Short mmCIF file of C-alpha atoms in Angstrom, two decimals:
data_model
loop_
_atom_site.label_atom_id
_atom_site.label_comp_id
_atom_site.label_asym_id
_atom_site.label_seq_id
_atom_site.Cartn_x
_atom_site.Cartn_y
_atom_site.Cartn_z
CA UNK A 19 58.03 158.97 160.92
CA UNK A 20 55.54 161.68 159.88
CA UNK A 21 53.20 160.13 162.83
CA UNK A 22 55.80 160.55 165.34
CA UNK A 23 55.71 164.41 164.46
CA UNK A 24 52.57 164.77 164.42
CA UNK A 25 52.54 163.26 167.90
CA UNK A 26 55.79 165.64 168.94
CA UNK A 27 53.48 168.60 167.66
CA UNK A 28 50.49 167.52 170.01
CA UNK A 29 52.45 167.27 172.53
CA UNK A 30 53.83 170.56 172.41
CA UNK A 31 51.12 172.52 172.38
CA UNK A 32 49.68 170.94 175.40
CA UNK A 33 52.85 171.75 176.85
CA UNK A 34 53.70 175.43 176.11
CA UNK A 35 53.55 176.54 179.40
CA UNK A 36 56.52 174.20 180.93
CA UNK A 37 59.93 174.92 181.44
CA UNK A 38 62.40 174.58 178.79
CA UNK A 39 64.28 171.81 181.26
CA UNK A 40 61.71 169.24 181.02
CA UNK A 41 63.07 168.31 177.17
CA UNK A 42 65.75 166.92 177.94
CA UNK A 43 64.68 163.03 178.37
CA UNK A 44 62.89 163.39 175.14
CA UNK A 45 66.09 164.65 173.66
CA UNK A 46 68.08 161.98 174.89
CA UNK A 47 65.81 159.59 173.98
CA UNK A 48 65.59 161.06 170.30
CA UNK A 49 69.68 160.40 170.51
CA UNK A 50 69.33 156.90 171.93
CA UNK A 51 66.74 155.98 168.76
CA UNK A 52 68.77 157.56 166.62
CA UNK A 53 71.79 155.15 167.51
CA UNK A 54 69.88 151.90 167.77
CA UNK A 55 68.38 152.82 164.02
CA UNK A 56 71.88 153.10 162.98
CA UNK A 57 72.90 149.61 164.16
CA UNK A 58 69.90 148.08 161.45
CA UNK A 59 67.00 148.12 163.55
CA UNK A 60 63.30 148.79 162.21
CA UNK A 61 61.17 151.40 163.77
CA UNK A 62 57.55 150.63 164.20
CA UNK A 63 54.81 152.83 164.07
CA UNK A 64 53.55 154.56 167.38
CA UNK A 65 49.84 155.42 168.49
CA UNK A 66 49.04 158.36 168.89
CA UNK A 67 50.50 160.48 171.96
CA UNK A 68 53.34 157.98 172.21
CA UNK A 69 57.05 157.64 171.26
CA UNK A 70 58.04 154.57 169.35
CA UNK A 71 59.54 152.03 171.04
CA UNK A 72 62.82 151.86 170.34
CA UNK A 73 64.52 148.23 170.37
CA UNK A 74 67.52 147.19 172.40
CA UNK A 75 71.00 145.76 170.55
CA UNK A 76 71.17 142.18 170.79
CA UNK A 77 72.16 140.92 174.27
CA UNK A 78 71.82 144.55 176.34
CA UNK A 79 68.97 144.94 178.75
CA UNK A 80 66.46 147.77 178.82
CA UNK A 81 67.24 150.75 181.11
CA UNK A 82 64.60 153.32 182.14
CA UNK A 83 64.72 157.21 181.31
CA UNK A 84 65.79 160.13 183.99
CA UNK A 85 62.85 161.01 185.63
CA UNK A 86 61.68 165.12 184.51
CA UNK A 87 62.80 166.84 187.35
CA UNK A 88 66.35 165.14 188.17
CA UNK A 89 67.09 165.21 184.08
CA UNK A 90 70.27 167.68 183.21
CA UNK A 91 69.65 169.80 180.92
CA UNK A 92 69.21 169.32 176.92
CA UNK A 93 72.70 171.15 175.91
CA UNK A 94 74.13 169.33 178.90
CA UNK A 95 72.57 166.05 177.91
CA UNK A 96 73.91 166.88 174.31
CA UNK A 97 77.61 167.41 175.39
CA UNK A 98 77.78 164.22 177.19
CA UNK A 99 76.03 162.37 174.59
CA UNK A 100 78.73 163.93 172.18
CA UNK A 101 81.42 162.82 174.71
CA UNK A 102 80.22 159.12 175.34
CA UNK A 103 77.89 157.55 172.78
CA UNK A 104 78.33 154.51 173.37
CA UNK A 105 77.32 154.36 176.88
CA UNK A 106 74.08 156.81 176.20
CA UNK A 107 73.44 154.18 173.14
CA UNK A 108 73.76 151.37 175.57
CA UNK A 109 70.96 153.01 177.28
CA UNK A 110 67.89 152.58 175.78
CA UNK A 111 64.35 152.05 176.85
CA UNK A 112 62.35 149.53 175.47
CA UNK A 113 59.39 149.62 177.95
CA UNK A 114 56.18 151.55 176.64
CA UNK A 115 55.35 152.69 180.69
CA UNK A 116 58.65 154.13 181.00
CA UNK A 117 57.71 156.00 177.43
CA UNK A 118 54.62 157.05 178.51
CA UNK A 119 55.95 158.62 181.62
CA UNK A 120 58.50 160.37 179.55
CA UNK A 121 56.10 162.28 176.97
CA UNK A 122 53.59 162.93 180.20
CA UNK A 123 56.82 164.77 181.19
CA UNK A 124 57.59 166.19 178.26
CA UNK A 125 54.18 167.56 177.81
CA UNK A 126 54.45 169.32 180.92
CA UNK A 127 57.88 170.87 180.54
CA UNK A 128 58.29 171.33 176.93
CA UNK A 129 58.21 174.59 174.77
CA UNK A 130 58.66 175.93 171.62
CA UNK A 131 62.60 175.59 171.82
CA UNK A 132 61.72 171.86 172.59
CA UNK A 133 59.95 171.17 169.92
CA UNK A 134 62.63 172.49 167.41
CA UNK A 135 65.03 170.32 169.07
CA UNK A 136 62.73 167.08 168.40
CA UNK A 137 62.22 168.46 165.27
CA UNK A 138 65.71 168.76 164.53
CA UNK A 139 66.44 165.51 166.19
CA UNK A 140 63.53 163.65 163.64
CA UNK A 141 65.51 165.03 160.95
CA UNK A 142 68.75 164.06 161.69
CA UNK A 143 67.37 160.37 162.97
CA UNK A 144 65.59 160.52 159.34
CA UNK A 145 68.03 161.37 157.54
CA UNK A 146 70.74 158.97 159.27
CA UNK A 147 67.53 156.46 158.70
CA UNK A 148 68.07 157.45 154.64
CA UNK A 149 71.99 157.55 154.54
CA UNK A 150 72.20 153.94 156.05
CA UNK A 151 69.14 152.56 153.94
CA UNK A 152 71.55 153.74 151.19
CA UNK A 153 74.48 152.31 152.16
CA UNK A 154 72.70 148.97 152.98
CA UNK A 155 71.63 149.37 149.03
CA UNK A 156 74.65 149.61 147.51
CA UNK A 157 76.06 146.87 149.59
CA UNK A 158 73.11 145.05 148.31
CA UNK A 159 74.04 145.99 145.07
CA UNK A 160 77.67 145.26 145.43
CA UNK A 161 77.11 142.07 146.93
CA UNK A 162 74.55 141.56 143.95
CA UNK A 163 77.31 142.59 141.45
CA UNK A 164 79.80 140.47 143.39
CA UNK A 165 77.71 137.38 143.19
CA UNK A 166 77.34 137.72 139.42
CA UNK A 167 80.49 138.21 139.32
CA UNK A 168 81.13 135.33 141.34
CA UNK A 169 78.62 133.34 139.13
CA UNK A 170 80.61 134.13 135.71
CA UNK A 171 83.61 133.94 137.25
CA UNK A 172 82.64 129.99 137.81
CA UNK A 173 80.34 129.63 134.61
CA UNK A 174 84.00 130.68 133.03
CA UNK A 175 86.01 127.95 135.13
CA UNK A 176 83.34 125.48 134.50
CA UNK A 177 83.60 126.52 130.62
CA UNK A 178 87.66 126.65 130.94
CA UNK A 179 87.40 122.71 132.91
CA UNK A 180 84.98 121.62 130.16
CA UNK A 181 87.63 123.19 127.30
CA UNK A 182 90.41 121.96 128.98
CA UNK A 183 88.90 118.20 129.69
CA UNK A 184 87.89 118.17 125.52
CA UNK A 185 91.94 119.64 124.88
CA UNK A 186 93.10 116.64 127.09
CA UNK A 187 90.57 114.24 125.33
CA UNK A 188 91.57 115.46 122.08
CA UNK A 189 95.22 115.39 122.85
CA UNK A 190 94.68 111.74 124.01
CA UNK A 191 92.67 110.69 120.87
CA UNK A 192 95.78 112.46 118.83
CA UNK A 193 98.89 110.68 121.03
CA UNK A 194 96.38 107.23 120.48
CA UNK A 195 96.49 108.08 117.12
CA UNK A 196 100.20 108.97 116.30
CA UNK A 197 101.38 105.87 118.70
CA UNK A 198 98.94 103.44 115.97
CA UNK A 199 100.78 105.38 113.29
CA UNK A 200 104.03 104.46 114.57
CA UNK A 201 103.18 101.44 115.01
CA UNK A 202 102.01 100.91 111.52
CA UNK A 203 104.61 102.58 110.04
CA UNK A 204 107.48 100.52 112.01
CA UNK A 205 105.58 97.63 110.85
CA UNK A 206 105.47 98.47 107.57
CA UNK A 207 109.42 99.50 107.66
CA UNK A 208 110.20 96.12 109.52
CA UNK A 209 107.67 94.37 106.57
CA UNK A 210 110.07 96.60 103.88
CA UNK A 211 113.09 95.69 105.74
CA UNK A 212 112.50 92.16 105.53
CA UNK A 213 111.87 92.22 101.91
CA UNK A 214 114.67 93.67 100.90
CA UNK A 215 117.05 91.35 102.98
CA UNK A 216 114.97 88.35 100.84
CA UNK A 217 115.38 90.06 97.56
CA UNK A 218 119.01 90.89 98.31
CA UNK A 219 119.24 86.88 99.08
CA UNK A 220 117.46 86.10 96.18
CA UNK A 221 119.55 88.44 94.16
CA UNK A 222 123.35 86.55 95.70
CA UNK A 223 121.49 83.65 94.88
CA UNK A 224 120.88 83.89 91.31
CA UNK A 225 123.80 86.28 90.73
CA UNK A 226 125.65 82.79 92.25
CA UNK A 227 124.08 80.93 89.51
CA UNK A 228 124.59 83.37 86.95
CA UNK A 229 127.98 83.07 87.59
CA UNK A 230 128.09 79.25 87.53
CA UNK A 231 126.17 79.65 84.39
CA UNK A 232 128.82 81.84 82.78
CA UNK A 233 131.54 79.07 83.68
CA UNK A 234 129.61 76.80 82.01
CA UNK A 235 128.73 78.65 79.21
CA UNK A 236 132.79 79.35 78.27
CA UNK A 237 133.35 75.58 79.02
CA UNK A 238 131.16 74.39 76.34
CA UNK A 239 132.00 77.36 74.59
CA UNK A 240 135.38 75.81 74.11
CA UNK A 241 134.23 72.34 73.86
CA UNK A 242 132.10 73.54 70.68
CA UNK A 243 135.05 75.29 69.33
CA UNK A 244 136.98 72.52 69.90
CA UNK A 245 134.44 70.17 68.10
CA UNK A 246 133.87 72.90 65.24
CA UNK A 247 137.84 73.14 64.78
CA UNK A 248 138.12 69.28 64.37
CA UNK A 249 134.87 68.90 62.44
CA UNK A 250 135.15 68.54 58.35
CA UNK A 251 132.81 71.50 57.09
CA UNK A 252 131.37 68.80 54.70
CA UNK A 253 129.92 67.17 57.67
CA UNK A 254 128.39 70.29 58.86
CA UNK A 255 126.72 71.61 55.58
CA UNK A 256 125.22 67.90 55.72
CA UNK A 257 123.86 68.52 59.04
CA UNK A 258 122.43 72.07 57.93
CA UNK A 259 120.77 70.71 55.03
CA UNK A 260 119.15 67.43 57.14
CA UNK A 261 117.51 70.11 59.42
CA UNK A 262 116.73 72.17 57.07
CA UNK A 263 114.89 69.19 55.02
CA UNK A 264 113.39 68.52 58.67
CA UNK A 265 111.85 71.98 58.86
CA UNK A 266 110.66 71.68 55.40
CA UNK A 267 108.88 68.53 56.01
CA UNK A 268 107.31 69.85 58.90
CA UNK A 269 106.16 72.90 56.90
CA UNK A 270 104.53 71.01 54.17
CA UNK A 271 103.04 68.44 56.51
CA UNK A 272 101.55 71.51 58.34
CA UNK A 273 100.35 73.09 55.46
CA UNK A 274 98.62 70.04 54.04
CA UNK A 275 96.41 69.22 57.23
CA UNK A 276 95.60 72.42 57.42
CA UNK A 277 94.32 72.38 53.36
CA UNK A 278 92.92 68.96 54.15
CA UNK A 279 90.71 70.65 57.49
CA UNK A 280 89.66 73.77 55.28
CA UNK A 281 88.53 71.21 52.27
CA UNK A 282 87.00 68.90 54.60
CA UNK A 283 84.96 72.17 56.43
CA UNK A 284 84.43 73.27 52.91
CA UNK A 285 83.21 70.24 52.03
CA UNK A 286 80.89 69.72 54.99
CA UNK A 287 79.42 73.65 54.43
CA UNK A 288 78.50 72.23 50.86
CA UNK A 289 76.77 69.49 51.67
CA UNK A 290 74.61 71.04 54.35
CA UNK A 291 73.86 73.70 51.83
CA UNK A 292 72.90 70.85 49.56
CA UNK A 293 70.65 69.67 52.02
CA UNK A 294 69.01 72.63 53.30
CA UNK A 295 68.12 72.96 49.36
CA UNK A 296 66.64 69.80 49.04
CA UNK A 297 64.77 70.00 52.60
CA UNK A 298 62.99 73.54 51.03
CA UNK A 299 62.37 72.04 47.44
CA UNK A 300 60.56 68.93 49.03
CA UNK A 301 58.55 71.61 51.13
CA UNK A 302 57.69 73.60 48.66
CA UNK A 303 56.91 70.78 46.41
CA UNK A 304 54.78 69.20 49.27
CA UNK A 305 52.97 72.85 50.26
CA UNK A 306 52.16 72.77 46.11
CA UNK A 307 50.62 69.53 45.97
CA UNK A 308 48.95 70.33 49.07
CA UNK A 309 47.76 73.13 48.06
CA UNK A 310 45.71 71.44 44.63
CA UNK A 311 44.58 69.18 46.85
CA UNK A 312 43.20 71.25 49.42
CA UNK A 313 41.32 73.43 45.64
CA UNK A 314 39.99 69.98 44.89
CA UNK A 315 38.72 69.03 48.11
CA UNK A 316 37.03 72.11 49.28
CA UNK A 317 35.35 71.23 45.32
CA UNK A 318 33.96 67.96 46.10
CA UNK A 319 32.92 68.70 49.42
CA UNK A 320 30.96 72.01 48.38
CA UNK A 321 29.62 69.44 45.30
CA UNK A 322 28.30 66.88 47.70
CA UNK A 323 26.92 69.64 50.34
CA UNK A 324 24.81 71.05 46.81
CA UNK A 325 23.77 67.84 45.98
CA UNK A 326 22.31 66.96 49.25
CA UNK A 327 20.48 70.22 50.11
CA UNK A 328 19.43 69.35 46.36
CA UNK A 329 17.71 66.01 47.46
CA UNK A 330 16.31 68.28 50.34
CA UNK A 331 14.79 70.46 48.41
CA UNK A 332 13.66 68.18 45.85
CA UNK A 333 11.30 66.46 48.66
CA UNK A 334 10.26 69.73 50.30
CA UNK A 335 9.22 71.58 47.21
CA UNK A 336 6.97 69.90 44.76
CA UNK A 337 6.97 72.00 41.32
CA UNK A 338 10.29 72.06 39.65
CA UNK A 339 10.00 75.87 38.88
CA UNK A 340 10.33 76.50 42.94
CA UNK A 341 13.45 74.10 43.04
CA UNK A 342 15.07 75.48 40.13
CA UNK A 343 14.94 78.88 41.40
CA UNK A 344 15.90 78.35 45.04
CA UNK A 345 18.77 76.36 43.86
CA UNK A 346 20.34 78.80 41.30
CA UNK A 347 19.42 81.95 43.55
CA UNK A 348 21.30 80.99 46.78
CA UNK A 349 23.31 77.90 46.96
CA UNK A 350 25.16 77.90 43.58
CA UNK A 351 26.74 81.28 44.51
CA UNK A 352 27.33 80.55 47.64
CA UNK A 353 28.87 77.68 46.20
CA UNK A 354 31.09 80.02 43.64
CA UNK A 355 31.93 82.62 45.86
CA UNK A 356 33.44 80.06 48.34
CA UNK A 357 35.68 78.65 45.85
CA UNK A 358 37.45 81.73 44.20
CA UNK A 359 38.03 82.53 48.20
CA UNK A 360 40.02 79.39 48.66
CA UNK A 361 41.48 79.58 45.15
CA UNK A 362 42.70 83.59 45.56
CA UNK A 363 44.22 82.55 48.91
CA UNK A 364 46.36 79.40 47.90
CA UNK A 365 47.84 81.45 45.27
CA UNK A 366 48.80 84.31 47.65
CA UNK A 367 50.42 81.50 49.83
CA UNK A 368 51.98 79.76 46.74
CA UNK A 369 53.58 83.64 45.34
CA UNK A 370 55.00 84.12 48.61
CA UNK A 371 56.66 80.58 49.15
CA UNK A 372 58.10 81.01 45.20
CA UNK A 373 59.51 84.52 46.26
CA UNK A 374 61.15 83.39 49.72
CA UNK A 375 62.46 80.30 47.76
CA UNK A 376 64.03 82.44 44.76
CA UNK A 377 65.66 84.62 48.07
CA UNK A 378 66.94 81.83 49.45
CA UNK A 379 67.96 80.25 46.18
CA UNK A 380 70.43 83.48 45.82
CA UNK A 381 71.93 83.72 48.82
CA UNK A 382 72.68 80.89 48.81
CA UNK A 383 74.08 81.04 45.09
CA UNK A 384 76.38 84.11 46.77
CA UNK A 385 77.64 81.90 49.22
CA UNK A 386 78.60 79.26 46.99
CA UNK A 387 80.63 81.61 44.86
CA UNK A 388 82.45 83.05 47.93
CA UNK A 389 83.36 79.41 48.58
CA UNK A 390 84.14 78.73 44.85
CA UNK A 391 86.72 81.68 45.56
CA UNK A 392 88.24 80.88 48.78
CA UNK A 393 88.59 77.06 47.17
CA UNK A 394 90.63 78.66 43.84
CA UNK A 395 92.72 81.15 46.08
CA UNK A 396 93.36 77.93 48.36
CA UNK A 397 94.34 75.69 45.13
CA UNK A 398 96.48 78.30 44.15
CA UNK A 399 98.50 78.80 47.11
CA UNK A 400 98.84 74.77 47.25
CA UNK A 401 99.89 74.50 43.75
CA UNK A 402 102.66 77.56 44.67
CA UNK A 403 104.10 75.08 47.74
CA UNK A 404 104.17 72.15 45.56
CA UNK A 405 106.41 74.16 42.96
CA UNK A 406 108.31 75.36 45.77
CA UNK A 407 108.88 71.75 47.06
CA UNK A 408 109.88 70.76 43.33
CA UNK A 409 112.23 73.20 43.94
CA UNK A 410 113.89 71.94 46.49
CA UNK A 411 113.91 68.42 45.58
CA UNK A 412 115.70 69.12 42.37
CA UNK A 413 118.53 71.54 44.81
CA UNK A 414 118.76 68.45 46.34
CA UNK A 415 119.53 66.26 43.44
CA UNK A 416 121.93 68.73 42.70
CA UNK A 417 123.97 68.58 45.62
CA UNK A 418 123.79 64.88 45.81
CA UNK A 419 125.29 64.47 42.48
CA UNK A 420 128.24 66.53 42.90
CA UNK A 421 129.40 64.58 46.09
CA UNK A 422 132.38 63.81 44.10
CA UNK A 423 134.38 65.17 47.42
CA UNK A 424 132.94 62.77 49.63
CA UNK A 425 134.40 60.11 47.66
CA UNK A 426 137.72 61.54 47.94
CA UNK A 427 137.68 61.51 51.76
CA UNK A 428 136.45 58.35 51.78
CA UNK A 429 139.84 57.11 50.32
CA UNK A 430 141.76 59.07 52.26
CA UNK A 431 139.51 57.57 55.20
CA UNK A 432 140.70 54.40 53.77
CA UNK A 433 144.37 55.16 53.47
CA UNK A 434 144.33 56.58 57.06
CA UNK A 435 142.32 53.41 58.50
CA UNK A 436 145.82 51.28 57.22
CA UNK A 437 148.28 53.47 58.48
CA UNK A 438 145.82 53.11 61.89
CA UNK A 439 145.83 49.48 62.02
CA UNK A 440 149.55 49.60 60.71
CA UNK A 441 150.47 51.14 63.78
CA UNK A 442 148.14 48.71 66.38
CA UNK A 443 145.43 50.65 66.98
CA UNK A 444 141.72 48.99 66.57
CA UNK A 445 138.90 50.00 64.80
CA UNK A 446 136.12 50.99 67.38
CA UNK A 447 133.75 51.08 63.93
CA UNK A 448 131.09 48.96 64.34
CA UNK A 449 130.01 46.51 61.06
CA UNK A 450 126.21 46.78 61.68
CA UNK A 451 126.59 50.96 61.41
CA UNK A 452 124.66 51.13 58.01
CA UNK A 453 126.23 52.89 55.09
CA UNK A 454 124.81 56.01 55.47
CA UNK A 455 126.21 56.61 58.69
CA UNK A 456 129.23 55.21 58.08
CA UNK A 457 129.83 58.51 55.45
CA UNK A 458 128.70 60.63 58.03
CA UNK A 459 131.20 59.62 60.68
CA UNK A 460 133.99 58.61 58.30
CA UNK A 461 135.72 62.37 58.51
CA UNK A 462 135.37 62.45 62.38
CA UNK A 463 137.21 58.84 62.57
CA UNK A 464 139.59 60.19 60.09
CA UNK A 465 140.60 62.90 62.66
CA UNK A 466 140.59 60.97 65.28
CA UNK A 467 142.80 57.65 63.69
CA UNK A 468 145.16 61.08 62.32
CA UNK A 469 145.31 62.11 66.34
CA UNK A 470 145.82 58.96 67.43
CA UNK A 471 149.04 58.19 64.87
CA UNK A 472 150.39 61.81 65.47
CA UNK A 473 150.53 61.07 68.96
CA UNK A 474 152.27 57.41 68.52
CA UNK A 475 154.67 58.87 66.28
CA UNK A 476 155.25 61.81 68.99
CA UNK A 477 156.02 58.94 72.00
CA UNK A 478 158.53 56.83 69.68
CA UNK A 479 160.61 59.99 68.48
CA UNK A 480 160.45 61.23 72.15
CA UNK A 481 161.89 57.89 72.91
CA UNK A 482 164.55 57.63 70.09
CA UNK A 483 166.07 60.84 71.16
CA UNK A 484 165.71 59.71 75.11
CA UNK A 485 167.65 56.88 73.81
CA UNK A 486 170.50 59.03 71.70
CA UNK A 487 170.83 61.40 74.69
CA UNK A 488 171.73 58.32 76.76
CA UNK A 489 174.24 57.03 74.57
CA UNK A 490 176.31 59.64 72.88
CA UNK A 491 179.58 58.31 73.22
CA UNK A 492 178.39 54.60 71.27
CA UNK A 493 177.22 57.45 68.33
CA UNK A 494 180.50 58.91 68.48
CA UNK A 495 182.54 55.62 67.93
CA UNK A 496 180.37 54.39 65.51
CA UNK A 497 180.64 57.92 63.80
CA UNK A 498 184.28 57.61 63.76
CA UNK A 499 184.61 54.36 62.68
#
């Protein structure tokens, strides 16, 4: 832009001398840049004594300028440019002959008042230039902030979808979740519920049986008071005392195996203590001759080993001064020294074995007195269930010998028996049922032969007064008569 003023002031001054007319093409061309700049056109940079080229709007073609001496002038030009701008804008001249022409023309005609007005006209086009430059940056900006915004605005959604897909995954994951609890819990009630109706059966059932049980139970319940009412206590104090005799048999049966298995483990711990006594008396006895036979040896052998190196030196040496000195100066305490050796260490061996023997020997003593005591204390507590069995025996005697009530019943057993067969009954007694027996059943038959004539004497008085009822009036005669 500074170029193009430059190029206006040239211009000028070459032109001073022209009318103040000639301006006006320049003027309206000034207007006509100015409104294609407006519209977002660039302006290039003119040579010098030239105009810039101003370019068309898209689609209009290029028109050329008034020539200088048919041109209106520059406040006329002005006015209609302020009253139709859109058809001066339309207007523009994009070829650079045309240009040319125009500045010749200007050149010619313009003045001082000319060049004010392009001057002007450069500013306004500037500053027009500046406004719009401005307003195209801040609706670069705004469409910079709007984009952002647009950007956040779907990072956000995208970060709302992503939430949103995780909340429905989640959710899912939970509702998966609660419907296995359900399940597992209904299953668990049905499993309950099912258990319950079986205990519930179970519990009719034996409830059913308990009952049945308690029927029972008061049935024999009489039965056995029945049987206790018509039972003789006699027999019943004989029946204690046989199972009490029973239970005392089994008692002292029990208590002598189990004294027979203590004295036969007692006696089996004694005789392996016996033997493990002998076993380490023959050892020692053996390691003892073994030992003064090993002193001996070790003697004789040493005695024979002299005796040869002896002969040895004997033919070696010729004087008898050499072999008498060589003889007592080495071998014979060699000879010594070996046999206190042997003799020191087979009484160290035989000390030891006579101390672990004399241990042995007394713990073993101790164990034979704890034996010793558990045998007495055992004794003792047999010889106290022997006197208590004594005991008993002689209770027994006792009550045998004042059985002097058995006796009794058994004559009254004997009375009864006649009346019995006096009345037609038969004996269901068997003659092989040994004597013993026969005592114990005689008061049960004696209740039973005493039923069985109560109730034959009941039937022939209920038939003697059948018969009197019948015939009172034969009483009555006989009566009076």
């Amino acid at each position: 832009m500074l170029r193009c003023r430059s190029c206006i002031a040239k211009s000028s001054e070459t032109s001073r001398g022209s009318e103040e007319p000639q301006g006006a093409p320049a003027t309206a061309n000034a207007v006509k840049d100015e409104g294609s700049i407006t519209k977002g056109d660039t302006v290039s940079p003119p040579a010098e004594g030239q105009v810039a080229p101003v370019p068309g709007s898209h689609g209009s073609s290029p028109h050329p300028s008034a020539d200088a001496a048919g041109s209106p002038p520059a406040h006329q030009e002005s006015a209609s440019l302020g009253r139709d701008p859109r058809s001066q804008s339309k207007q523009k001249n994009t070829d650079p002959s045309q240009i040319r022409k125009t500045l010749n023309s200007t050149e010619k005609r313009g003045g001082t008042r000319a060049l004010v007005e392009k001057t002007r006209e450069a500013f306004l086009l500037q500053m027009a230039i500046d406004t719009r430059k401005a307003e195209i940056l801040k609706l670069h900006d705004r469409a910079a902030e709007k984009s952002e915004a647009v950007r956040k605005a779907e990072s956000m959604l995208t970060r709302d979808a992503q939430k949103f897909d995780e909340f429905l995954r989640s959710s899912d994951a939970a509702a998966h979740e609660a419907i296995r609890k359900a399940d597992e819990a209904a299953r668990v009630s049905q499993e309950k519920a099912t258990a319950v109706r079986q205990l519930r059966q179970k519990l009719d059932a034996t409830k059913a049986r308990a009952a049945s049980n308690r029927e029972k139970v008061q049935e024999y319940s009489r039965y056995r008071a029945f049987l206790t009412h018509i039972t003789p206590q006699d027999w019943l104090k004989d029946q204690e005392e046989l199972s009490k005799e029973r239970v005392q048999q089994q008692k002292q049966q029990w208590v002598q195996s189990q004294l027979q298995q203590q004295q036969l483990q007692y006696a089996a711990d004694l005789e392996g203590i016996d033997d493990e006594l002998r076993e380490k008396l023959q050892e020692l006895e053996r390691k003892k001759s073994r030992g003064v036979k090993a002193s001996a040896g070790p003697r004789k052998e040493l005695e024979e080993r002299a005796e040869k190196k002896k002969k040895q030196l004997s033919r070696r040496l010729k004087t008898a001064a050499e072999f008498e000195n060589m003889f007592d100066g080495r071998w014979i305490v060699m000879l010594d020294w070996d046999i206190t050796g042997l003799a020191q260490r087979f009484l160290e061996e035989l000390e030891a074995m006579e101390k672990r023997f004399a241990n042995t020997r007394a713990e073993m003593g101790a164990r034979l007195e704890g034996l010793e005591a558990v045998i007495a204390q055992l004794q003792q507590q047999l010889q106290q269930q022997r006197a208590k069995c004594m005991q008993h025996r002689e209770e027994l005697a006792s009550q045998e010998q004042e059985s002097d009530a058995s006796a009794a019943l058994q004559k009254l057993t004997v009375h009864v028996s006649a009346i019995h067969a006096a009345c037609g009954f038969e004996s269901n007694r068997s003659a092989l049922i040994c004597p013993a027996c026969r005592r114990k059943e005689a008061s049960a038959d004696c209740l039973r032969m005493l039923e069985q004539i109560e109730a034959r004497l009941d039937s022939h008085l209920a038939a003697l007064a059948k018969h009197e009822g019948k015939n009172p009036s034969a009483t009555s005669n006989k009566c009076s008569q």
